PDB file of C-alpha atoms in Angstrom:
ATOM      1  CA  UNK A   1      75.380  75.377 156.449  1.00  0.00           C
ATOM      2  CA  UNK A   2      72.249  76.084 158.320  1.00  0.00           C
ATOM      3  CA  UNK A   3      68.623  75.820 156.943  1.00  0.00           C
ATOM      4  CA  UNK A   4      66.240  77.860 159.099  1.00  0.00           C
ATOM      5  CA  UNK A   5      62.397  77.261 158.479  1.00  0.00           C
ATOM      6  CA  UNK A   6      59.562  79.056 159.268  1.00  0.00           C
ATOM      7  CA  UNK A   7      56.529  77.049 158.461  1.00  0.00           C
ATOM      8  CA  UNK A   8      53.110  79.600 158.180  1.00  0.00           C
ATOM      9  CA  UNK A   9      49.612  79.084 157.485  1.00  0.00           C
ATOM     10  CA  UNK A  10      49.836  80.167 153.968  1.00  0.00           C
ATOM     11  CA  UNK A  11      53.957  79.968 153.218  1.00  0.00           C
ATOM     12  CA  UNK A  12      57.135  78.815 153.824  1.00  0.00           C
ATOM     13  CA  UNK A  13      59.977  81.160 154.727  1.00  0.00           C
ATOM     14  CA  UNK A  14      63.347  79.896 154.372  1.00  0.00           C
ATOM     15  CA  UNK A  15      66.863  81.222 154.646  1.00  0.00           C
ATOM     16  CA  UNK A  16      70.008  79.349 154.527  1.00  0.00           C
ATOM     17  CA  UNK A  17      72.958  80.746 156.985  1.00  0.00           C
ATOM     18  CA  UNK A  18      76.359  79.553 156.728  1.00  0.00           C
ATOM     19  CA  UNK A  19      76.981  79.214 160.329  1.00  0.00           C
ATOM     20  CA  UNK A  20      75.284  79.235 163.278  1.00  0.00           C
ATOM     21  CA  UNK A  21      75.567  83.423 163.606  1.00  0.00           C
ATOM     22  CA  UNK A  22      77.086  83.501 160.307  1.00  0.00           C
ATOM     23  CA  UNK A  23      75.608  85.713 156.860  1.00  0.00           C
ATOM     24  CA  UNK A  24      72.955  84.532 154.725  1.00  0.00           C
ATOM     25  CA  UNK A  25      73.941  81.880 151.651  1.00  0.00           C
ATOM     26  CA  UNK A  26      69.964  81.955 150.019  1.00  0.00           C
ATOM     27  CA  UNK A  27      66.765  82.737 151.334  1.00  0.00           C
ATOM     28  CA  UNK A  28      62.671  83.161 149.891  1.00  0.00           C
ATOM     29  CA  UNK A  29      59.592  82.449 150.088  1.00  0.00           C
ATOM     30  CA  UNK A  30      57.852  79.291 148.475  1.00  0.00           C
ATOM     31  CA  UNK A  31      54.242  78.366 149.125  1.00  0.00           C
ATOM     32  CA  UNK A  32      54.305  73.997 149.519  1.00  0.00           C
ATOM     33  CA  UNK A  33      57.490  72.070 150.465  1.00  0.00           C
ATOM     34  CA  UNK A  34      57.749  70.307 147.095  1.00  0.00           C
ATOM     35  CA  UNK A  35      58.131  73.944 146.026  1.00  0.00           C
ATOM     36  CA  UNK A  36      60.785  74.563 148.746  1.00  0.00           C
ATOM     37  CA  UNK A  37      63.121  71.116 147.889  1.00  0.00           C
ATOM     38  CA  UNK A  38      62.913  72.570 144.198  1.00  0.00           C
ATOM     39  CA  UNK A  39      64.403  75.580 145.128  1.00  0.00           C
ATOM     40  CA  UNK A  40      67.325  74.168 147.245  1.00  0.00           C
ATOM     41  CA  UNK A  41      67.750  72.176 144.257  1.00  0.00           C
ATOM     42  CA  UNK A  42      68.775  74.918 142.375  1.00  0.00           C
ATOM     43  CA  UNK A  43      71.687  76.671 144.943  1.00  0.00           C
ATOM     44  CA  UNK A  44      74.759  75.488 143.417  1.00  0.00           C
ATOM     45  CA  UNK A  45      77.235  74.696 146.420  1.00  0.00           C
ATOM     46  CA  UNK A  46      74.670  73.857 149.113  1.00  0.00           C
ATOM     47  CA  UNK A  47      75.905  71.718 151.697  1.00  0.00           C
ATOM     48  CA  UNK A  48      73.756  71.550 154.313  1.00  0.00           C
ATOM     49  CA  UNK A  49      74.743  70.419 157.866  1.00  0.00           C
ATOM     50  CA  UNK A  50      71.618  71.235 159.980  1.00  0.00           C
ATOM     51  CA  UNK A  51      67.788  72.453 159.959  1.00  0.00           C
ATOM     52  CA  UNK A  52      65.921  73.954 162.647  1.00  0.00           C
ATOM     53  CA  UNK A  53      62.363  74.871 162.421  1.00  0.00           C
ATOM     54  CA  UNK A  54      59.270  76.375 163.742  1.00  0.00           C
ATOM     55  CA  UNK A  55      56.471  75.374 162.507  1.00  0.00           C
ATOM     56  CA  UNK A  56      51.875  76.430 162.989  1.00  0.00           C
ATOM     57  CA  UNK A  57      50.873  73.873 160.546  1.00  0.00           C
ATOM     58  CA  UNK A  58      49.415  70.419 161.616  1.00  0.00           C
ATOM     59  CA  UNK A  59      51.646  68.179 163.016  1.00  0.00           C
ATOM     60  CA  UNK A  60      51.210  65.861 159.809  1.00  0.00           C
ATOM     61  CA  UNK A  61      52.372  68.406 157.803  1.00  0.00           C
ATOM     62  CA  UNK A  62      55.326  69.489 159.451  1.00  0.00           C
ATOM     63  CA  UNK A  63      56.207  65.502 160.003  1.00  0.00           C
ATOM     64  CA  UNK A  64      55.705  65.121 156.047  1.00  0.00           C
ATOM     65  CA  UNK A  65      58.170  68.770 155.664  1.00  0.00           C
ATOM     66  CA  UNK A  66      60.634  66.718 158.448  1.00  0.00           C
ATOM     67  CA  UNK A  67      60.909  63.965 156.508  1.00  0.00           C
ATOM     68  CA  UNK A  68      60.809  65.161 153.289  1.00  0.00           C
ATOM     69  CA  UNK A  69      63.892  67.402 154.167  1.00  0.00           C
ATOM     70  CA  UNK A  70      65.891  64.090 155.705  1.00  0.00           C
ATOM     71  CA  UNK A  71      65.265  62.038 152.924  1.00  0.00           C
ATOM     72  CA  UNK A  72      66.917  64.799 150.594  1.00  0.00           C
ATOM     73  CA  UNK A  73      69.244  66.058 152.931  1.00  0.00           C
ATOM     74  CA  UNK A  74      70.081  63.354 155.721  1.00  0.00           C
ATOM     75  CA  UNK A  75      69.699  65.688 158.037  1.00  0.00           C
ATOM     76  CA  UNK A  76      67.098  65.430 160.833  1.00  0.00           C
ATOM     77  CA  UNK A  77      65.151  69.289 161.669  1.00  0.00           C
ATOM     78  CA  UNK A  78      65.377  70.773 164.719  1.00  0.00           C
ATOM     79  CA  UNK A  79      61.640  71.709 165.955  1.00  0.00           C
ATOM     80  CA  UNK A  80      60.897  74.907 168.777  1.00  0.00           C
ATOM     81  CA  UNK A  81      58.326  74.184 170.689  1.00  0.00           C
ATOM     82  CA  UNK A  82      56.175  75.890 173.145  1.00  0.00           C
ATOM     83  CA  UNK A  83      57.938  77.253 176.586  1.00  0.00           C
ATOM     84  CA  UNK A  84      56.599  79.039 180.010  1.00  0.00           C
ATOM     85  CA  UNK A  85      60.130  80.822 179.774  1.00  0.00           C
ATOM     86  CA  UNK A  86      62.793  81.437 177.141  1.00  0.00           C
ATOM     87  CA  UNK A  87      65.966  83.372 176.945  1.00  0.00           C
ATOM     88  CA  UNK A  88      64.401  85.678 179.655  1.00  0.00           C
ATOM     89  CA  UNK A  89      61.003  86.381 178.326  1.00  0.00           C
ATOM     90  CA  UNK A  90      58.060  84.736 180.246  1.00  0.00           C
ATOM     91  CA  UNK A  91      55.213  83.875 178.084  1.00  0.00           C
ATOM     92  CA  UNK A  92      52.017  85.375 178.854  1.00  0.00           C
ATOM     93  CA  UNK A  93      49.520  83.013 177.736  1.00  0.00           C
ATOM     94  CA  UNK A  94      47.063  81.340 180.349  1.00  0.00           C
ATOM     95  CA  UNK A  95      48.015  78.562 178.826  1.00  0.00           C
ATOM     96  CA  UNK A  96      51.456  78.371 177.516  1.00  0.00           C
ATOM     97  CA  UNK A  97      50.937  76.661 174.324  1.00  0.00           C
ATOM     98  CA  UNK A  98      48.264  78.243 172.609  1.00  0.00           C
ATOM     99  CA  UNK A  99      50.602  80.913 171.839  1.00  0.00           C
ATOM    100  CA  UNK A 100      51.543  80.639 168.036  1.00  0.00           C
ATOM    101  CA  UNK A 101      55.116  79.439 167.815  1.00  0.00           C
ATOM    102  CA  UNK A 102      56.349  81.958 165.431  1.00  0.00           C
ATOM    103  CA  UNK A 103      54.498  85.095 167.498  1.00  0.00           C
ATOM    104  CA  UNK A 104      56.701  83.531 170.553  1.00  0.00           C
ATOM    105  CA  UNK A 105      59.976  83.195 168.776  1.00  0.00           C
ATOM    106  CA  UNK A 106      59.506  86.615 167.346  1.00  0.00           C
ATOM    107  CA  UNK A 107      58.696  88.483 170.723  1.00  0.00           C
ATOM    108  CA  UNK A 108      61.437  86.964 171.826  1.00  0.00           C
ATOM    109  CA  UNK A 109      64.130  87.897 169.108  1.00  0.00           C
ATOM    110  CA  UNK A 110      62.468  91.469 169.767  1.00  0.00           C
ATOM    111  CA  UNK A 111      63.297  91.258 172.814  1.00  0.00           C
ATOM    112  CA  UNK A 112      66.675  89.895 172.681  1.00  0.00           C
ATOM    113  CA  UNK A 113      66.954  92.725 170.304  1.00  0.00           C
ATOM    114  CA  UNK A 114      66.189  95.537 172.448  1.00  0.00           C
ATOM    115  CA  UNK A 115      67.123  94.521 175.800  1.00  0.00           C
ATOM    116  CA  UNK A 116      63.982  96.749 177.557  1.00  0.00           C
ATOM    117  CA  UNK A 117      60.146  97.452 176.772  1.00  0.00           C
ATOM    118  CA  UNK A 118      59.134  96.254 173.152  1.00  0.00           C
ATOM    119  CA  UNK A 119      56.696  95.838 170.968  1.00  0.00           C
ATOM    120  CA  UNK A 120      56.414  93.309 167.786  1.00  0.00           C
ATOM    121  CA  UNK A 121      53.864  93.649 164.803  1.00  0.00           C
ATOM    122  CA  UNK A 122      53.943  91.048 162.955  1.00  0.00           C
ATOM    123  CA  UNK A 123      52.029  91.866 159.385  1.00  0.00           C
ATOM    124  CA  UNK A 124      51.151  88.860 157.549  1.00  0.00           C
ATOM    125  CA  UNK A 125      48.265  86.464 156.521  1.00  0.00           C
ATOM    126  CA  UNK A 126      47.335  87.800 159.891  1.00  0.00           C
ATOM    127  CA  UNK A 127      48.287  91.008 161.678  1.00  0.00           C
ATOM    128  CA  UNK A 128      49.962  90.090 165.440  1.00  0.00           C
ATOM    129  CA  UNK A 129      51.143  92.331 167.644  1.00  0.00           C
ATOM    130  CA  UNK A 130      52.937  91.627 171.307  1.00  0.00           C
ATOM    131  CA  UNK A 131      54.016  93.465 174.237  1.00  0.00           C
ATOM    132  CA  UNK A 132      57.025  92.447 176.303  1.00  0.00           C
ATOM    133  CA  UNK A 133      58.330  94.491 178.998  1.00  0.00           C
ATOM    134  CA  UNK A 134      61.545  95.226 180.172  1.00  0.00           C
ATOM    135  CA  UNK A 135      61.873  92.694 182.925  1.00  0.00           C
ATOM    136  CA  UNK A 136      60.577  90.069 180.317  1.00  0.00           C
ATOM    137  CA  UNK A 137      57.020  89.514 181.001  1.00  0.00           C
ATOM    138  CA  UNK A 138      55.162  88.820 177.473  1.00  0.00           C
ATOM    139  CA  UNK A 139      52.107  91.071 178.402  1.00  0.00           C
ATOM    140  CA  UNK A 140      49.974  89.453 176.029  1.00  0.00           C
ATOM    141  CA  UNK A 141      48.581  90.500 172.017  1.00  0.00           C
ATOM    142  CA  UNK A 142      46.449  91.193 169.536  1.00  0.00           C
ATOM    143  CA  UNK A 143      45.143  89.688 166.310  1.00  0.00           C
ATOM    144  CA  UNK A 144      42.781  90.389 163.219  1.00  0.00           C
ATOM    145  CA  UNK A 145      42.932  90.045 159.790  1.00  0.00           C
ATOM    146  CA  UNK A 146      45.851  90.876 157.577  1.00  0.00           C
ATOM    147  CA  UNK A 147      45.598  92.855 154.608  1.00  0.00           C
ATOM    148  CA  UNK A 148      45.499  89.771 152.175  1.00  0.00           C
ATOM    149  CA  UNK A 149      42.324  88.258 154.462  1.00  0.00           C
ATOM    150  CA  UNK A 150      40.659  91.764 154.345  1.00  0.00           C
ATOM    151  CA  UNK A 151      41.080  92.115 150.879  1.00  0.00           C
ATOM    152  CA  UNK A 152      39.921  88.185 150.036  1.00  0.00           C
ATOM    153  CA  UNK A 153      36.790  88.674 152.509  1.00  0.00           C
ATOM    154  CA  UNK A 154      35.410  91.654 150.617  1.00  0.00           C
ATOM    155  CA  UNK A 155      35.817  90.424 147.412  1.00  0.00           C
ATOM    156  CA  UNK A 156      34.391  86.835 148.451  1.00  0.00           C
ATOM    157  CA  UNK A 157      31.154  88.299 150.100  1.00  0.00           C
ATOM    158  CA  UNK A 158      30.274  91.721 148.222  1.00  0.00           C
ATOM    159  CA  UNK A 159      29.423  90.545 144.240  1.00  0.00           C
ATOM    160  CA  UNK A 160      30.920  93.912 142.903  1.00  0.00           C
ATOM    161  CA  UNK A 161      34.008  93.724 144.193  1.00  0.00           C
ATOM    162  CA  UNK A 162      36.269  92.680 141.597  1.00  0.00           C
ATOM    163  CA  UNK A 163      39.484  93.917 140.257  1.00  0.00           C
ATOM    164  CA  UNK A 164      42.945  91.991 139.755  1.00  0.00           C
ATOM    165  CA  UNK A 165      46.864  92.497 141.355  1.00  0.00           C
ATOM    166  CA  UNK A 166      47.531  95.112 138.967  1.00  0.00           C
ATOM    167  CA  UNK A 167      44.681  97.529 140.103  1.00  0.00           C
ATOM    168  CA  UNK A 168      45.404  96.815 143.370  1.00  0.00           C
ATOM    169  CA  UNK A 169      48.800  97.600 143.108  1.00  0.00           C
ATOM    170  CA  UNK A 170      47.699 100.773 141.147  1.00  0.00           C
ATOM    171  CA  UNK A 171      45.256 102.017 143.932  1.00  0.00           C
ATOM    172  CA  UNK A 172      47.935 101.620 146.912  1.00  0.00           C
ATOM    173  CA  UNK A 173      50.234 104.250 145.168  1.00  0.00           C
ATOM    174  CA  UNK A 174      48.159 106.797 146.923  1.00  0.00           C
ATOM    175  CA  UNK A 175      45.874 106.840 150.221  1.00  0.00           C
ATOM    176  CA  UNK A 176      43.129 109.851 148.801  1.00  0.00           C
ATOM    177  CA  UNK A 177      39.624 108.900 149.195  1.00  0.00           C
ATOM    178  CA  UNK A 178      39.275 106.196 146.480  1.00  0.00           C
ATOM    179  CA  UNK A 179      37.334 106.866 143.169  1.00  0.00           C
ATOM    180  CA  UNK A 180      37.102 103.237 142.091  1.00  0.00           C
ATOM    181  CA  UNK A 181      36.287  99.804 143.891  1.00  0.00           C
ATOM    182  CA  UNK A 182      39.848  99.228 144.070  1.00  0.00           C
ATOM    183  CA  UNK A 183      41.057 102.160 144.912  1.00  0.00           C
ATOM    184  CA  UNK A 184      38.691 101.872 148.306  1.00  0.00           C
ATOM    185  CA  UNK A 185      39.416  98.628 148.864  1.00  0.00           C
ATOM    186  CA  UNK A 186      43.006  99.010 149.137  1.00  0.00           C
ATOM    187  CA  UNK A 187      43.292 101.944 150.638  1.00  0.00           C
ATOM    188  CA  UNK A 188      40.776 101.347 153.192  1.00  0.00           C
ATOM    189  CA  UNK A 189      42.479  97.796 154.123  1.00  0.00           C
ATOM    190  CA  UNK A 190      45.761  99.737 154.026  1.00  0.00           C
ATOM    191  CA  UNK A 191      44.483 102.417 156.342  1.00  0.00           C
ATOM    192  CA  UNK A 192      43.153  99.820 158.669  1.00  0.00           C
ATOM    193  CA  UNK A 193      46.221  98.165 159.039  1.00  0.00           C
ATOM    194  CA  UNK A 194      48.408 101.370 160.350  1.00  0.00           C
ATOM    195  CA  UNK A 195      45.830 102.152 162.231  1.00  0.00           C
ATOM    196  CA  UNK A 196      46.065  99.005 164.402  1.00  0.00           C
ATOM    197  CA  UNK A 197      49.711  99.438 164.541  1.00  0.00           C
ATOM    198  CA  UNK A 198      49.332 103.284 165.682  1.00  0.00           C
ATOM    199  CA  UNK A 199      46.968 102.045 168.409  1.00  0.00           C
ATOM    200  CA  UNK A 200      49.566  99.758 169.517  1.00  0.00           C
ATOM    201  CA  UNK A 201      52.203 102.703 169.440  1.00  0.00           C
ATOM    202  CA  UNK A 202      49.193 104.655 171.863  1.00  0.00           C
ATOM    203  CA  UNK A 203      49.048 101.033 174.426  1.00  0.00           C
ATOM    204  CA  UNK A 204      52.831 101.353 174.413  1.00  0.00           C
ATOM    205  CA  UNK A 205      53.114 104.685 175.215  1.00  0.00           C
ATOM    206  CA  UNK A 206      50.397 104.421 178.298  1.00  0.00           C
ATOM    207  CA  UNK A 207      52.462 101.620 180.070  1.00  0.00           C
ATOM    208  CA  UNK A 208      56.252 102.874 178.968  1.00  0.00           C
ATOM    209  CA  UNK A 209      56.199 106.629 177.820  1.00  0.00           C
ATOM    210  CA  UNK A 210      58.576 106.601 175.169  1.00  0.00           C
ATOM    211  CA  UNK A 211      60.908 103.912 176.715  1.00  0.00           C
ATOM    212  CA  UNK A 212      60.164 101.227 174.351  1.00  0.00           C
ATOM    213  CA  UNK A 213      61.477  99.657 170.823  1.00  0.00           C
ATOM    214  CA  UNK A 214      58.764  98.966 167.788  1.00  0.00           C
ATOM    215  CA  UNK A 215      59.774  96.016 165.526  1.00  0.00           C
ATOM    216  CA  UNK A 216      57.965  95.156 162.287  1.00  0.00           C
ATOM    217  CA  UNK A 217      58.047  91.840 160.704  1.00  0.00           C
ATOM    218  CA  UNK A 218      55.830  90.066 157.650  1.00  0.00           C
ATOM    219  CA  UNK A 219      55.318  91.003 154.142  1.00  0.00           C
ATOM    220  CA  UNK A 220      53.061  94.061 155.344  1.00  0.00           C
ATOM    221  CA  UNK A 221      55.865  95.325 157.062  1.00  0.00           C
ATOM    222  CA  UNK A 222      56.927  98.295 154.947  1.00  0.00           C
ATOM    223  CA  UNK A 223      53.093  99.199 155.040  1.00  0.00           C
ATOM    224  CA  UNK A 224      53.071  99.829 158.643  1.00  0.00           C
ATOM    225  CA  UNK A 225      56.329 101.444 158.864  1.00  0.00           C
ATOM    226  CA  UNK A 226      54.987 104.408 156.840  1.00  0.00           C
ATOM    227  CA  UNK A 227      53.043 105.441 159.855  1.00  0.00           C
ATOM    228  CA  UNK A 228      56.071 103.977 162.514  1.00  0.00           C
ATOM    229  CA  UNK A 229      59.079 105.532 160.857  1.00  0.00           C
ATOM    230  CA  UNK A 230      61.061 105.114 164.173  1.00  0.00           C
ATOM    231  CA  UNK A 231      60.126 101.049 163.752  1.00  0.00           C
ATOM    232  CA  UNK A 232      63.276  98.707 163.644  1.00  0.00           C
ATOM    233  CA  UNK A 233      61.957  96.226 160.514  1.00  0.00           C
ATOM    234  CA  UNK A 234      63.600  93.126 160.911  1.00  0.00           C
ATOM    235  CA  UNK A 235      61.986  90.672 158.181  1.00  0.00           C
ATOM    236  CA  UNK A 236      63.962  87.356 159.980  1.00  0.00           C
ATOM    237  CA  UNK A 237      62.900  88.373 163.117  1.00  0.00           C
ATOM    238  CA  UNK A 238      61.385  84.894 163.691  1.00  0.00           C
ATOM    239  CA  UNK A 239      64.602  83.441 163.040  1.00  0.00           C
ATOM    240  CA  UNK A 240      66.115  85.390 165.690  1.00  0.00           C
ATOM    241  CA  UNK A 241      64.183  83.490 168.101  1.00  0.00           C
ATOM    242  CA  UNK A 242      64.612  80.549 166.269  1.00  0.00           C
ATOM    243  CA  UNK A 243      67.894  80.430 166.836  1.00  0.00           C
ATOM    244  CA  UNK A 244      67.975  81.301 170.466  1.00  0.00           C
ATOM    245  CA  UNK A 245      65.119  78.233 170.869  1.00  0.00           C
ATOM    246  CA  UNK A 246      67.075  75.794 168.454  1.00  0.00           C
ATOM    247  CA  UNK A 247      70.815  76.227 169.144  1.00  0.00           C
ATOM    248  CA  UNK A 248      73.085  74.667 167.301  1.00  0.00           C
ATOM    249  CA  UNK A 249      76.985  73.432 167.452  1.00  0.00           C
TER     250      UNK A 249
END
């Protein structure tokens, strides 16, 4: 068995595969790596022959994740790390490693994907969106807030702005012009959100006409598809390119 890691800002996503290219055994989402070890814990039949991982956090945290995981596990993590070139995709950053590992990986599993023009959105803590064309080159990306980030922003700077996750969930059950705080707060951060990703669709469209493959990733995901419906999601798309980065025998 295989555990893949993808190591955010804010979470930890984590699958376990059986084989390299084989189904999933368990997968979710934890928030700390104490939280993650309990919850391997728990899978009855684990056996655990390798880790790979990809990883934004500071390199003291992902060492204390590393060796956390060999300690339990005796197993020693796999890390990606930056790359001018992978699996065909050159990366388009004027300097290489400032790209985010996980937007890399990703554009590349969309791009291994869809052998021609893409485009990823990635819809998390932050919203990320990348361009690759058909010959490979990573033409670069965009970034802003994610809908979690709007939402914290507004109610962390404007005094009235206070409601709690069942309101919110309430108000997103529609997009009309809201008629309470939350009800504009949501739906405005909502609306802002697919209308990034439709101005993406527009870039795409300039450079490739219609010759090109959306793919939506992150917990957003679903949120942007409403307005994409021809969108591939593909929540492990990082793991896609985690695999191609990290191979394993």
């Amino acid at each position: 068995m295989i555990l893949e890691l993808d190591c955010g800002n804010s979470f930890i996503k984590w699958r376990v595969i059986l084989s390299e290219g084989g189904g999933i055994f368990a997968g979710g989402t934890v928030d700390s790596d104490l939280v993650l070890l309990e919850a391997l814990s728990r899978l009855s039949g684990l056996a655990l022959r390798h880790c790979r991982l990809v990883s934004v956090r500071s390199e003291e945290e992902t060492t204390r994740v590393i060796e956390l995981l060999a300690g339990r596990y005796s197993v020693m993590p796999v890390c990606a790390t930056p790359s001018v070139t992978l699996a065909g995709v050159r990366n388009g950053y004027l300097d290489y490693g400032r790209l985010g590992l996980d937007r890399w990986l990703a554009l590349v599993g969309g791009y291994q994907l869809a052998q021609g023009n893409c485009v990823v959105i990635d819809s998390g803590t932050a919203v990320t969106s990348d361009l690759v064309s058909a010959s490979g080159e990573h033409m670069g990306g965009y970034i802003c807030p994610g809908l979690s980030l709007m939402r914290n922003q507004l109610r962390t700077h404007t005094r009235k702005i206070r409601y709690d996750d069942q309101a919110a969930e309430r108000a997103l059950m529609s997009y009309a012009p809201g008629r309470s705080t939350a009800e504009a707060v949501e739906r405005g951060c909502a609306l802002m959100l697919q209308g990034f990703a439709l101005t993406q669709l527009k870039l795409a469209q300039e450079y490739w006409g219609d010759d090109f493959v959306v793919f939506l990733a992150g917990g957003d995901a679903e949120r942007v598809h409403e307005v994409i419906p021809q969108a591939r999601v593909v929540p492990d798309l990082v793991f896609v390119g985690l695999a191609i980065a990290c191979p394993l025998s």
